[in-house]
Coordinates of C-alpha atoms in Angstrom, one line a residue:
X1 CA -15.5 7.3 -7.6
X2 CA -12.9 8.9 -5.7
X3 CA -10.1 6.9 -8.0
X4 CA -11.7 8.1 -11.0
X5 CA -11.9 11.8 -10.0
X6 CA -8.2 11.3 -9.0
X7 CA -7.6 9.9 -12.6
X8 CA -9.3 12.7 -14.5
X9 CA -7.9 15.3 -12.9
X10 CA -4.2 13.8 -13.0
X11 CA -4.9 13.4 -16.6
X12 CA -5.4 17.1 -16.7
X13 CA -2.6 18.1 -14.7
X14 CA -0.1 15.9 -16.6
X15 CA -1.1 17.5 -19.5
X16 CA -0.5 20.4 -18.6
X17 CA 3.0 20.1 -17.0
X18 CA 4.4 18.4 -19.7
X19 CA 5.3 19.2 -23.5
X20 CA 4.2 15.7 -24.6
X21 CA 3.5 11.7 -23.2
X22 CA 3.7 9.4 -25.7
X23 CA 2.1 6.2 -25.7
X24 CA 3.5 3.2 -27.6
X25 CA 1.6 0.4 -29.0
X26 CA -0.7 0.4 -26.1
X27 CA -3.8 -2.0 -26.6
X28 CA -6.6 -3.0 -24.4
X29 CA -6.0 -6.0 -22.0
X30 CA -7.7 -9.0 -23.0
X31 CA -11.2 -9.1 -21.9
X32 CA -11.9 -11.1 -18.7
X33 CA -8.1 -11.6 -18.2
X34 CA -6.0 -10.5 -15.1
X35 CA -2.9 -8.7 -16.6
X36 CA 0.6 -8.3 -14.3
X37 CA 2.1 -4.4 -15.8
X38 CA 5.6 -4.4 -15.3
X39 CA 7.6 -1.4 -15.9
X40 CA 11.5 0.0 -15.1
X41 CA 10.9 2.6 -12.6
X42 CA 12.8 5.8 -12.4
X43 CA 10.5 8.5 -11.1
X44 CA 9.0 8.1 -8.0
X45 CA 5.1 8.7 -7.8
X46 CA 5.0 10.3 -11.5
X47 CA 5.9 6.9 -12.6
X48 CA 2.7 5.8 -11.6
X49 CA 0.5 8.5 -11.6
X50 CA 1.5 8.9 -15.8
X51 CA 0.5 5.2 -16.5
X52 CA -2.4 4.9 -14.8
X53 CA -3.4 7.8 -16.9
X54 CA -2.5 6.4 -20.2
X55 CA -4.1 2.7 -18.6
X56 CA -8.1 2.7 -19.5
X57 CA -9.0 0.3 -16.6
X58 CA -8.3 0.8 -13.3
X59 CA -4.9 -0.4 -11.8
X60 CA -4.2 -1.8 -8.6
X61 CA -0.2 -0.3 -7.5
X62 CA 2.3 -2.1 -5.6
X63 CA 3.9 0.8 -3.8
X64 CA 6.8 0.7 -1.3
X65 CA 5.5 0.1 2.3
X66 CA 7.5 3.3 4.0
X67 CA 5.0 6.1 2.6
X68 CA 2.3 4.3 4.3
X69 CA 3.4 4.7 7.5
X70 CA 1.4 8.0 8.2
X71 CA -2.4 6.3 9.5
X72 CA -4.3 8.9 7.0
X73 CA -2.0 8.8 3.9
X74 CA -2.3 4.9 4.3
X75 CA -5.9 5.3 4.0
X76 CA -5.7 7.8 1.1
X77 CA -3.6 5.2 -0.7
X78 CA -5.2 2.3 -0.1
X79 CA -8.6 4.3 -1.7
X80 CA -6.1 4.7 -4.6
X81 CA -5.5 1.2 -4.8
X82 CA -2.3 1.2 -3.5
X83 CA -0.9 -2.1 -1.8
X84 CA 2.4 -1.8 0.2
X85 CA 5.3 -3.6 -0.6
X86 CA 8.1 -4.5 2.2
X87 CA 11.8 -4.6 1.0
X88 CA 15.1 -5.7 3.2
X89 CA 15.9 -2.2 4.1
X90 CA 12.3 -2.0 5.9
X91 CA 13.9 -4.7 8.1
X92 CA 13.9 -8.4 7.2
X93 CA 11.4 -9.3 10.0
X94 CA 9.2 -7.2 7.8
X95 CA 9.7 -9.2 4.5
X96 CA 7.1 -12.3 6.1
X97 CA 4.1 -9.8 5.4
X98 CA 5.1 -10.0 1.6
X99 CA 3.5 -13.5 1.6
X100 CA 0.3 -12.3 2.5
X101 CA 0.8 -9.4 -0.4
X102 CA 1.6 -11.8 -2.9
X103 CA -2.1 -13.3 -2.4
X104 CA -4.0 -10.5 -2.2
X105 CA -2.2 -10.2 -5.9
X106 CA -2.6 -13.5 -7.0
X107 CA -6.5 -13.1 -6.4
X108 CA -6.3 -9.2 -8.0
X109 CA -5.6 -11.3 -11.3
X110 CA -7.1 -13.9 -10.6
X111 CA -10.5 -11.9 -10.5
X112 CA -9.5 -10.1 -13.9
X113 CA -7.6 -7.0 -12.4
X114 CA -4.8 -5.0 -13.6
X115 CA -2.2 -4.8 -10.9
X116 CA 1.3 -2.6 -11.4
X117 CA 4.8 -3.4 -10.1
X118 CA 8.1 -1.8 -10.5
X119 CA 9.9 -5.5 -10.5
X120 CA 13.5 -3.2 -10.0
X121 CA 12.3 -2.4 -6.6
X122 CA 13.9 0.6 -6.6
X123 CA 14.4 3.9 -8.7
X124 CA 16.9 5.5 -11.0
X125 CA 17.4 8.6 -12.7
X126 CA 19.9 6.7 -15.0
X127 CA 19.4 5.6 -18.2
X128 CA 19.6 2.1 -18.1
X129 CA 17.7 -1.5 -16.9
X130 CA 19.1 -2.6 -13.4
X131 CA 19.0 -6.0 -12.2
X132 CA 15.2 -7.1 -12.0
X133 CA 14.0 -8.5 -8.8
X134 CA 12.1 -12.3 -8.2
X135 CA 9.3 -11.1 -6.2
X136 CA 7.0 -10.6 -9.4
X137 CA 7.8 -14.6 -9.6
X138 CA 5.9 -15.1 -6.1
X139 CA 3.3 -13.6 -7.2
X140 CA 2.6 -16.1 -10.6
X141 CA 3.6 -19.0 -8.1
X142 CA 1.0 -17.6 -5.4
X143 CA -2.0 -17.7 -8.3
X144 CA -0.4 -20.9 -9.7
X145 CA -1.9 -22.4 -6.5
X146 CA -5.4 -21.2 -6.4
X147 CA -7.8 -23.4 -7.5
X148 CA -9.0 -23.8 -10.8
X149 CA -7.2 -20.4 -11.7
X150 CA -7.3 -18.7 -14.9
X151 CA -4.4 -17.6 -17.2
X152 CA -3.0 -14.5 -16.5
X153 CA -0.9 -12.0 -19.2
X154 CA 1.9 -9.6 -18.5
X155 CA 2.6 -6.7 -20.2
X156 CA 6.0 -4.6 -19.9
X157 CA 6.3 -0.7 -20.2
X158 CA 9.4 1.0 -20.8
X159 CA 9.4 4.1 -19.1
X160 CA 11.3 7.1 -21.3
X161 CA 11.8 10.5 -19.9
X162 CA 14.3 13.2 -21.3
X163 CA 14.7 15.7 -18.3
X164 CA 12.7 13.7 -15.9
X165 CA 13.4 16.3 -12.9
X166 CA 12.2 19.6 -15.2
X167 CA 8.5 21.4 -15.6
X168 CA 7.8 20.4 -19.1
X169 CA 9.7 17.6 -19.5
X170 CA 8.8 14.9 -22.3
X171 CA 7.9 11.7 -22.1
X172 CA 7.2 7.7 -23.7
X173 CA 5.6 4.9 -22.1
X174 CA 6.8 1.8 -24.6
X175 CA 4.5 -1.0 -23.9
X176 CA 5.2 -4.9 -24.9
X177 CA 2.3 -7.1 -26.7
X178 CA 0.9 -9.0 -23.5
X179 CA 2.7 -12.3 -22.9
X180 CA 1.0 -15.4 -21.5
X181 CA 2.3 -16.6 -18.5
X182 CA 2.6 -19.8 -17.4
X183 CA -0.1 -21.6 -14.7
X184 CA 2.2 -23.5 -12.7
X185 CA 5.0 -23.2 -9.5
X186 CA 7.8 -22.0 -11.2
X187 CA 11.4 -23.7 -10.9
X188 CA 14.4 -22.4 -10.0
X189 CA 15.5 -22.4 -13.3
X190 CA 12.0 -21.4 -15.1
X191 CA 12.3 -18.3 -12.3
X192 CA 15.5 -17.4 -13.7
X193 CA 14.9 -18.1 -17.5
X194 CA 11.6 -15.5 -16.7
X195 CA 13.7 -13.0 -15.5
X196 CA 16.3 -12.8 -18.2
X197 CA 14.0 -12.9 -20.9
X198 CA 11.8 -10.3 -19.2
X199 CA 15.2 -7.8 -18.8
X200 CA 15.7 -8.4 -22.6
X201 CA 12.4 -7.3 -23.8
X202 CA 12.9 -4.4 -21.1
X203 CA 15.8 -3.2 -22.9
X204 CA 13.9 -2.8 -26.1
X205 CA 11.2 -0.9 -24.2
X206 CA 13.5 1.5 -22.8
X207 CA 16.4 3.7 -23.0
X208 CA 19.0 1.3 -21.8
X209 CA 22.8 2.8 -21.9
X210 CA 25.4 0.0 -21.6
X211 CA 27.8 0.6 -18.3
X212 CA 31.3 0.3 -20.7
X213 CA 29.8 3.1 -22.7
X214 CA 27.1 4.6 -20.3
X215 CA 28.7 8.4 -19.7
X216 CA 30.4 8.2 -23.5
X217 CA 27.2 7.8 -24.6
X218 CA 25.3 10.0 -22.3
X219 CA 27.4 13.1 -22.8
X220 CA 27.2 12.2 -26.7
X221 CA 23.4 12.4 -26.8
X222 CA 23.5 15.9 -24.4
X223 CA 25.7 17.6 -27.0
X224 CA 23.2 16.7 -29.9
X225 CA 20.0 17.8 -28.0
X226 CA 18.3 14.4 -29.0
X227 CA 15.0 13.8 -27.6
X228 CA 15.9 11.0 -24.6
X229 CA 12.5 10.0 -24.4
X230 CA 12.4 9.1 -28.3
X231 CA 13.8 5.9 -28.9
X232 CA 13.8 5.6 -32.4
X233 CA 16.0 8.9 -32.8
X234 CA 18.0 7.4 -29.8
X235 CA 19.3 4.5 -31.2
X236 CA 19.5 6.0 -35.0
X237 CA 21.8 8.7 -33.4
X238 CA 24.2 5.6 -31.6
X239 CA 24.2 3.8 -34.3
X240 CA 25.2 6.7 -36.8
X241 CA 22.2 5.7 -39.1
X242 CA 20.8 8.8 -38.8
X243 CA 22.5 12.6 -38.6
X244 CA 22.7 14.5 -35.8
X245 CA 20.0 15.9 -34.9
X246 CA 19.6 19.9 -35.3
X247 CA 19.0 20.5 -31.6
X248 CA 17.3 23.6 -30.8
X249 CA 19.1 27.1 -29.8
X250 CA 17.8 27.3 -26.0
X251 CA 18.5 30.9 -26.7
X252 CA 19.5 33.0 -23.4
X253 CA 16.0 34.7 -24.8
X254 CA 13.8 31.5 -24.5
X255 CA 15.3 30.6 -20.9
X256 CA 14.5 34.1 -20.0
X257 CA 11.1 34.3 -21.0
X258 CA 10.3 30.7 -18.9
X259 CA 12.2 31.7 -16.0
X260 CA 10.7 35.2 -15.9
X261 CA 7.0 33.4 -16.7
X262 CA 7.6 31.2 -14.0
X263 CA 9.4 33.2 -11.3
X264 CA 6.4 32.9 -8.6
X265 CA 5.6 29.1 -8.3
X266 CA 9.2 28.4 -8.8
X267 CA 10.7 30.7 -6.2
X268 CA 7.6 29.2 -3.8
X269 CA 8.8 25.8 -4.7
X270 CA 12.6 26.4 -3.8
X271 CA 11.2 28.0 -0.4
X272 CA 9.1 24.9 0.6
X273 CA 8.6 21.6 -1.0
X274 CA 12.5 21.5 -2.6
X275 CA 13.6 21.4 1.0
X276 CA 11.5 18.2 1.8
X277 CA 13.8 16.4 -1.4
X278 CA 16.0 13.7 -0.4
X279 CA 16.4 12.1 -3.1
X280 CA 17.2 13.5 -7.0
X281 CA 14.2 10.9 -8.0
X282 CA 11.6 12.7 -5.7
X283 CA 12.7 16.3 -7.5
X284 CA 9.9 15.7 -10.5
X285 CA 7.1 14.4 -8.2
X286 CA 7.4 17.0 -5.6
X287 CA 8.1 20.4 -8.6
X288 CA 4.8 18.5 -10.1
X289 CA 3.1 18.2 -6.4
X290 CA 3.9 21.9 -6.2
X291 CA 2.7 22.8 -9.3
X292 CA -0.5 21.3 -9.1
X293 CA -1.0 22.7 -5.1
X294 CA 0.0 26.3 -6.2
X295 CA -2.1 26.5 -9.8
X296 CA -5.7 24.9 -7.3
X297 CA -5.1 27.0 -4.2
X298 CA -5.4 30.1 -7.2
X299 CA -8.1 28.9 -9.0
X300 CA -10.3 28.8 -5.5
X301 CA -8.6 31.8 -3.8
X302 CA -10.0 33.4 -7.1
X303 CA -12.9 31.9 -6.7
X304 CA -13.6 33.3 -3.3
X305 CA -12.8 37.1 -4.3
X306 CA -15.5 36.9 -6.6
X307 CA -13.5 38.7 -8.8
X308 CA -14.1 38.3 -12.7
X309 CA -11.0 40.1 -13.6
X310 CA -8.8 38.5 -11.3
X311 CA -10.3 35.1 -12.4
X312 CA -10.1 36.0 -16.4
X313 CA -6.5 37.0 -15.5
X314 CA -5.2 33.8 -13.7
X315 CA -6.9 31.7 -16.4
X316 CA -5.0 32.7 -19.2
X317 CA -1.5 33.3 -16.8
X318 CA -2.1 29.3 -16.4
X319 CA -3.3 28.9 -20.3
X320 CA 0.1 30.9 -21.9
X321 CA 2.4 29.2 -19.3
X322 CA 1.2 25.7 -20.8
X323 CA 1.1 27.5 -24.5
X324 CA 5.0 27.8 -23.3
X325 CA 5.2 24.4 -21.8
X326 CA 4.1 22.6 -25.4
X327 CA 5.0 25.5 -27.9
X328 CA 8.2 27.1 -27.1
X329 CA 10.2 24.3 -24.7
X330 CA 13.3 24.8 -23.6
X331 CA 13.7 20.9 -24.3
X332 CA 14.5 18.9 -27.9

């Protein structure tokens, strides 16, 4: 229950902090059948909070091990189904408990659960596919060796975001048709044949920026305000099928009116959570974290006062500033 109130009101929440999330050729998982997500990874927790938003059944996470180190976030998490993940720079004697993680996954799908993994095992603000790890291999070689298992499907997201730092940022989750995957202890070479072909169909899903061209390109698709998260208009912009986009006058009015609209949480924001960011990939989760903190701690403050003025007034504060968010972005 408590996953599903976390869900609903995420769903809200997202909604509201962004101008639009687009979903791709997402259909249902095949009934009865344990499907691995995989998708590039380059926002922290909004990565995961968006699709298992936009997922219909419930999704078990593989999350990196160091945010569960605090006894009652650990608990939280693991309510969200979260399962920690060990990497080398937890320390390699740490790496061993992976084995046991790998079959507490294999039997996730092998009961007909969704489970999610970021197979980069890291994240990236840039736009582009980075080497994709094995360990997603371990995990169809762990459920290749239960008994009388079942066939399991995979299904890769491309993860699009334009400004993925900014309040009211855009958005596409690009997912693949599900793939079977195979029921048997892959070899070396299977393992790697797995991976490449999975990178390919990565680069379809996603915004992917070749390194020989990357900041060419980069500073190309800033001048002409393109949508990043729209791939379509991407590619025709590269690939001079299309024209150049009109990109929108972010008028000197516009970014006045936001800024102005937005002064209080923001200014909060720089004061306190902003300080806890050490990492550019942790700037989104932590201005949406904020966000979300500042808007509920008004609604109930409100609440208290038993005020219906001050109530009718915060509602449509929070109501315009999304009217903002959606109808007058500073964004493409």
């Amino acid at each position: 229950m408590f996953y599903a109130f976390v869900k609903y009101f995420n769903t809200l929440t997202l909604f509201c902090y962004y101008k639009k999330i687009q979903r791709v050729n997402y259909k249902p998982k095949p009934k009865g059948k344990g499907v691995l997500f995989l998708a590039n990874h380059q926002n922290a927790l909004l990565d995961v909070l968006i699709i298992a938003t936009r997922i219909k059944e419930p999704i078990y996470f593989l999350t990196r091990a160091d945010v569960f180190a605090n006894a009652l976030l650990r608990r939280i998490f693991e309510t969200l189904n979260m399962i920690p993940i060990y990497r080398v720079r937890d320390g390699r004697n740490q790496l061993a408990l992976n084995d046991a993680i790998f079959e507490k996954t294999a039997q996730l799908l092998y009961e007909g659960k969704s489970v999610l993994i970021f197979p980069e095992a890291s994240h990236s603000l840039d736009k582009r596919i980075r080497n994709i790890s094995r360990g997603f291999t371990r995990i169809l070689n762990a459920h290749a060796k239960l008994e009388q298992g079942k066939p399991i499907a995979a299904c890769l997201i491309g993860v699009n975001y334009h400004a993925p730092q900014e309040l009211g940022d855009q958005m596409s989750l690009h997912f693949s048709d599900y793939i079977d995957l195979p029921h048997k202890v892959l070899s070396a070479e299977q393992t790697q044949e797995l991976v490449q072909g999975f990178t390919d169909v990565f680069k379809t899903l996603s915004l992917h920026l070749e390194p020989k061209t990357y900041v060419r390109d980069l500073q190309y698709l800033q001048e002409v305000q393109v949508d990043m998260s729209d791939l379509e208009q991407v590619r025709n912009v590269l690939n001079k099928t299309s024209e150049r986009p009109k990109g929108k006058s972010n008028s000197l009015l516009k970014k006045g009116i936001h800024q102005l609209w937005f002064v209080l949480p923001m200014s909060l924001y720089k004061l306190t959570f902003a300080k806890l960011v050490d990492e550019a990939e942790f700037e989104g989760t932590f201005r949406y974290g904020f966000s979300v903190l500042f808007f509920s701690l008004l609604f109930v403050l409100s609440a208290c006062l038993h005020n219906t003025y001050v109530l009718i007034g915060l509602t449509l504060y929070a109501i315009l500033g999304v009217i903002l968010i959606k109808k007058w972005s500073l964004f493409p």
